[in-house]
GROMACS .gro file of N, CA and C in nm:
model
  237
    1VAL      N    1   0.208  -0.485   0.530
    1VAL     CA    2   0.343  -0.477   0.573
    1VAL      C    3   0.417  -0.599   0.512
    2ALA      N    4   0.524  -0.618   0.471
    2ALA     CA    5   0.609  -0.705   0.432
    2ALA      C    6   0.688  -0.749   0.516
    3GLU      N    7   0.760  -0.663   0.573
    3GLU     CA    8   0.856  -0.710   0.701
    3GLU      C    9   0.864  -0.591   0.808
    4ALA      N   10   0.935  -0.613   0.917
    4ALA     CA   11   0.938  -0.500   1.029
    4ALA      C   12   1.036  -0.547   1.107
    5ALA      N   13   1.127  -0.462   1.150
    5ALA     CA   14   1.251  -0.488   1.244
    5ALA      C   15   1.222  -0.354   1.327
    6ALA      N   16   1.131  -0.392   1.450
    6ALA     CA   17   1.088  -0.302   1.540
    6ALA      C   18   1.231  -0.256   1.620
    7PRO      N   19   1.244  -0.151   1.676
    7PRO     CA   20   1.157  -0.034   1.614
    7PRO      C   21   1.234   0.068   1.509
    8SER      N   22   1.289   0.040   1.424
    8SER     CA   23   1.384   0.092   1.294
    8SER      C   24   1.328   0.101   1.189
    9ARG      N   25   1.241   0.013   1.157
    9ARG     CA   26   1.235  -0.044   0.995
    9ARG      C   27   1.092  -0.108   0.972
   10ILE      N   28   1.029  -0.046   0.893
   10ILE     CA   29   0.907  -0.091   0.837
   10ILE      C   30   0.914  -0.106   0.688
   11VAL      N   31   0.882  -0.218   0.606
   11VAL     CA   32   0.886  -0.243   0.477
   11VAL      C   33   0.743  -0.279   0.431
   12GLU      N   34   0.712  -0.211   0.322
   12GLU     CA   35   0.582  -0.248   0.277
   12GLU      C   36   0.584  -0.268   0.121
   13GLN      N   37   0.506  -0.364   0.063
   13GLN     CA   38   0.511  -0.388  -0.091
   13GLN      C   39   0.370  -0.379  -0.144
   14GLY      N   40   0.361  -0.326  -0.261
   14GLY     CA   41   0.207  -0.317  -0.336
   14GLY      C   42   0.247  -0.368  -0.469
   15ILE      N   43   0.111  -0.382  -0.517
   15ILE     CA   44   0.099  -0.437  -0.650
   15ILE      C   45   0.009  -0.349  -0.730
   16GLY      N   46   0.054  -0.306  -0.848
   16GLY     CA   47  -0.036  -0.235  -0.931
   16GLY      C   48  -0.039  -0.251  -1.079
   17ALA      N   49  -0.124  -0.199  -1.151
   17ALA     CA   50  -0.114  -0.215  -1.314
   17ALA      C   51  -0.158  -0.375  -1.352
   18GLY      N   52  -0.234  -0.419  -1.269
   18GLY     CA   53  -0.263  -0.557  -1.315
   18GLY      C   54  -0.140  -0.656  -1.269
   19GLY      N   55  -0.062  -0.622  -1.179
   19GLY     CA   56   0.101  -0.715  -1.157
   19GLY      C   57   0.172  -0.676  -1.212
   20ARG      N   58   0.175  -0.589  -1.311
   20ARG     CA   59   0.316  -0.529  -1.381
   20ARG      C   60   0.386  -0.415  -1.315
   21ARG      N   61   0.333  -0.348  -1.220
   21ARG     CA   62   0.420  -0.263  -1.136
   21ARG      C   63   0.427  -0.329  -0.998
   22ARG      N   64   0.521  -0.323  -0.924
   22ARG     CA   65   0.524  -0.368  -0.779
   22ARG      C   66   0.654  -0.279  -0.707
   23PRO      N   67   0.588  -0.198  -0.640
   23PRO     CA   68   0.699  -0.112  -0.553
   23PRO      C   69   0.704  -0.160  -0.404
   24ARG      N   70   0.804  -0.117  -0.362
   24ARG     CA   71   0.852  -0.150  -0.233
   24ARG      C   72   0.898  -0.037  -0.155
   25GLY      N   73   0.826   0.015  -0.037
   25GLY     CA   74   0.873   0.111   0.022
   25GLY      C   75   0.946   0.090   0.148
   26THR      N   76   1.043   0.143   0.192
   26THR     CA   77   1.095   0.114   0.322
   26THR      C   78   1.115   0.241   0.440
   27TYR      N   79   1.015   0.235   0.544
   27TYR     CA   80   1.037   0.357   0.628
   27TYR      C   81   1.142   0.315   0.730
   28ARG      N   82   1.260   0.411   0.728
   28ARG     CA   83   1.346   0.386   0.853
   28ARG      C   84   1.307   0.481   0.956
   29LEU      N   85   1.337   0.440   1.086
   29LEU     CA   86   1.287   0.543   1.220
   29LEU      C   87   1.437   0.529   1.274
   30ALA      N   88   1.461   0.671   1.322
   30ALA     CA   89   1.593   0.681   1.395
   30ALA      C   90   1.573   0.800   1.502
   31LYS      N   91   1.610   0.766   1.626
   31LYS     CA   92   1.578   0.857   1.748
   31LYS      C   93   1.684   0.988   1.726
   32ARG      N   94   1.623   1.107   1.744
   32ARG     CA   95   1.685   1.214   1.714
   32ARG      C   96   1.725   1.310   1.848
   33GLY      N   97   1.652   1.298   1.945
   33GLY     CA   98   1.645   1.368   2.070
   33GLY      C   99   1.535   1.316   2.161
   34ALA      N  100   1.530   1.404   2.247
   34ALA     CA  101   1.408   1.345   2.353
   34ALA      C  102   1.277   1.374   2.302
   35GLY      N  103   1.221   1.253   2.261
   35GLY     CA  104   1.069   1.282   2.213
   35GLY      C  105   1.090   1.275   2.071
   36GLU      N  106   1.207   1.289   2.000
   36GLU     CA  107   1.192   1.302   1.851
   36GLU      C  108   1.200   1.167   1.777
   37THR      N  109   1.182   1.172   1.671
   37THR     CA  110   1.215   1.038   1.573
   37THR      C  111   1.221   1.109   1.433
   38GLU      N  112   1.335   1.053   1.338
   38GLU     CA  113   1.337   1.119   1.208
   38GLU      C  114   1.304   0.980   1.145
   39VAL      N  115   1.214   1.026   1.037
   39VAL     CA  116   1.152   0.926   0.964
   39VAL      C  117   1.217   0.950   0.797
   40SER      N  118   1.240   0.862   0.733
   40SER     CA  119   1.300   0.872   0.598
   40SER      C  120   1.199   0.739   0.513
   41LEU      N  121   1.186   0.777   0.397
   41LEU     CA  122   1.122   0.675   0.325
   41LEU      C  123   1.205   0.645   0.193
   42GLU      N  124   1.231   0.532   0.163
   42GLU     CA  125   1.286   0.487   0.019
   42GLU      C  126   1.193   0.424  -0.031
   43LEU      N  127   1.149   0.447  -0.205
   43LEU     CA  128   1.072   0.376  -0.254
   43LEU      C  129   1.146   0.315  -0.367
   44GLU      N  130   1.141   0.194  -0.401
   44GLU     CA  131   1.197   0.120  -0.505
   44GLU      C  132   1.099   0.048  -0.584
   45TRP      N  133   1.114   0.007  -0.730
   45TRP     CA  134   1.062  -0.053  -0.815
   45TRP      C  135   1.097  -0.217  -0.810
   46LEU      N  136   1.039  -0.287  -0.781
   46LEU     CA  137   1.068  -0.446  -0.811
   46LEU      C  138   1.053  -0.474  -0.926
   47THR      N  139   0.913  -0.435  -0.968
   47THR     CA  140   0.937  -0.476  -1.124
   47THR      C  141   0.854  -0.317  -1.205
   48ALA      N  142   0.859  -0.284  -1.290
   48ALA     CA  143   0.797  -0.154  -1.362
   48ALA      C  144   0.809  -0.165  -1.503
   49SER      N  145   0.742  -0.112  -1.583
   49SER     CA  146   0.765  -0.108  -1.742
   49SER      C  147   0.904  -0.006  -1.746
   50ARG      N  148   0.944  -0.043  -1.902
   50ARG     CA  149   1.079   0.058  -1.885
   50ARG      C  150   1.069   0.222  -1.878
   51ALA      N  151   0.947   0.250  -1.937
   51ALA     CA  152   0.917   0.386  -1.941
   51ALA      C  153   0.941   0.452  -1.783
   52GLU      N  154   0.853   0.361  -1.694
   52GLU     CA  155   0.864   0.377  -1.542
   52GLU      C  156   0.999   0.385  -1.479
   53ARG      N  157   1.082   0.286  -1.520
   53ARG     CA  158   1.213   0.296  -1.474
   53ARG      C  159   1.301   0.385  -1.478
   54LEU      N  160   1.270   0.459  -1.627
   54LEU     CA  161   1.333   0.566  -1.672
   54LEU      C  162   1.325   0.682  -1.598
   55CYS      N  163   1.204   0.704  -1.518
   55CYS     CA  164   1.134   0.846  -1.461
   55CYS      C  165   1.183   0.855  -1.318
   56PRO      N  166   1.232   0.773  -1.260
   56PRO     CA  167   1.264   0.837  -1.108
   56PRO      C  168   1.314   0.964  -1.070
   57PRO      N  169   1.411   1.004  -1.157
   57PRO     CA  170   1.430   1.180  -1.138
   57PRO      C  171   1.348   1.222  -1.171
   58LEU      N  172   1.224   1.243  -1.220
   58LEU     CA  173   1.115   1.310  -1.269
   58LEU      C  174   1.021   1.303  -1.137
   59THR      N  175   1.018   1.168  -1.093
   59THR     CA  176   0.918   1.157  -0.989
   59THR      C  177   0.964   1.199  -0.859
   60ARG      N  178   1.089   1.178  -0.812
   60ARG     CA  179   1.162   1.238  -0.719
   60ARG      C  180   1.129   1.396  -0.692
   61ALA      N  181   1.179   1.445  -0.825
   61ALA     CA  182   1.139   1.612  -0.800
   61ALA      C  183   0.995   1.633  -0.785
   62PHE      N  184   0.901   1.553  -0.847
   62PHE     CA  185   0.767   1.588  -0.836
   62PHE      C  186   0.693   1.545  -0.706
   63LEU      N  187   0.762   1.444  -0.623
   63LEU     CA  188   0.703   1.425  -0.505
   63LEU      C  189   0.781   1.488  -0.379
   64ARG      N  190   0.895   1.526  -0.398
   64ARG     CA  191   0.974   1.610  -0.294
   64ARG      C  192   0.882   1.699  -0.202
   65ARG      N  193   0.824   1.791  -0.292
   65ARG     CA  194   0.748   1.914  -0.205
   65ARG      C  195   0.614   1.857  -0.136
   66PRO      N  196   0.519   1.774  -0.209
   66PRO     CA  197   0.406   1.720  -0.124
   66PRO      C  198   0.472   1.622  -0.023
   67ASN      N  199   0.540   1.550  -0.025
   67ASN     CA  200   0.608   1.446   0.099
   67ASN      C  201   0.657   1.536   0.213
   68ARG      N  202   0.731   1.649   0.176
   68ARG     CA  203   0.777   1.758   0.265
   68ARG      C  204   0.643   1.817   0.336
   69LYS      N  205   0.554   1.853   0.286
   69LYS     CA  206   0.418   1.911   0.332
   69LYS      C  207   0.367   1.819   0.421
   70ALA      N  208   0.348   1.693   0.353
   70ALA     CA  209   0.286   1.582   0.436
   70ALA      C  210   0.385   1.552   0.566
   71MET      N  211   0.493   1.562   0.557
   71MET     CA  212   0.567   1.525   0.686
   71MET      C  213   0.551   1.621   0.796
   72ARG      N  214   0.532   1.780   0.754
   72ARG     CA  215   0.520   1.871   0.822
   72ARG      C  216   0.394   1.874   0.917
   73ARG      N  217   0.261   1.825   0.830
   73ARG     CA  218   0.136   1.786   0.882
   73ARG      C  219   0.148   1.679   1.017
   74LEU      N  220   0.206   1.581   0.937
   74LEU     CA  221   0.252   1.509   1.058
   74LEU      C  222   0.304   1.539   1.201
   75ALA      N  223   0.398   1.600   1.160
   75ALA     CA  224   0.470   1.658   1.273
   75ALA      C  225   0.400   1.736   1.357
   76LYS      N  226   0.300   1.820   1.294
   76LYS     CA  227   0.213   1.914   1.398
   76LYS      C  228   0.119   1.811   1.458
   77LEU      N  229   0.051   1.721   1.399
   77LEU     CA  230  -0.020   1.624   1.459
   77LEU      C  231   0.017   1.539   1.591
   78LEU      N  232   0.166   1.537   1.559
   78LEU     CA  233   0.231   1.452   1.670
   78LEU      C  234   0.289   1.535   1.777
   79ALA      N  235   0.300   1.643   1.774
   79ALA     CA  236   0.369   1.745   1.862
   79ALA      C  237   0.269   1.752   1.974
   0.00000   0.00000   0.00000
């Protein structure tokens, strides 16, 4: 965890590919109703190869379905 602003934001950073790839993920949490919280994730690349910088539209399309399924599973566990 790189930084946190309780109770609304958590930021994590990683290092991959021998230090050539540095992603940062920001989770935002917002109250929706009685006992409900909306969680959103923004993923950005601080450093990446040129090919990787050109891939976000493809990556978004590829990750949308698995992330949606993971969030549904998490919601069931928390219900």
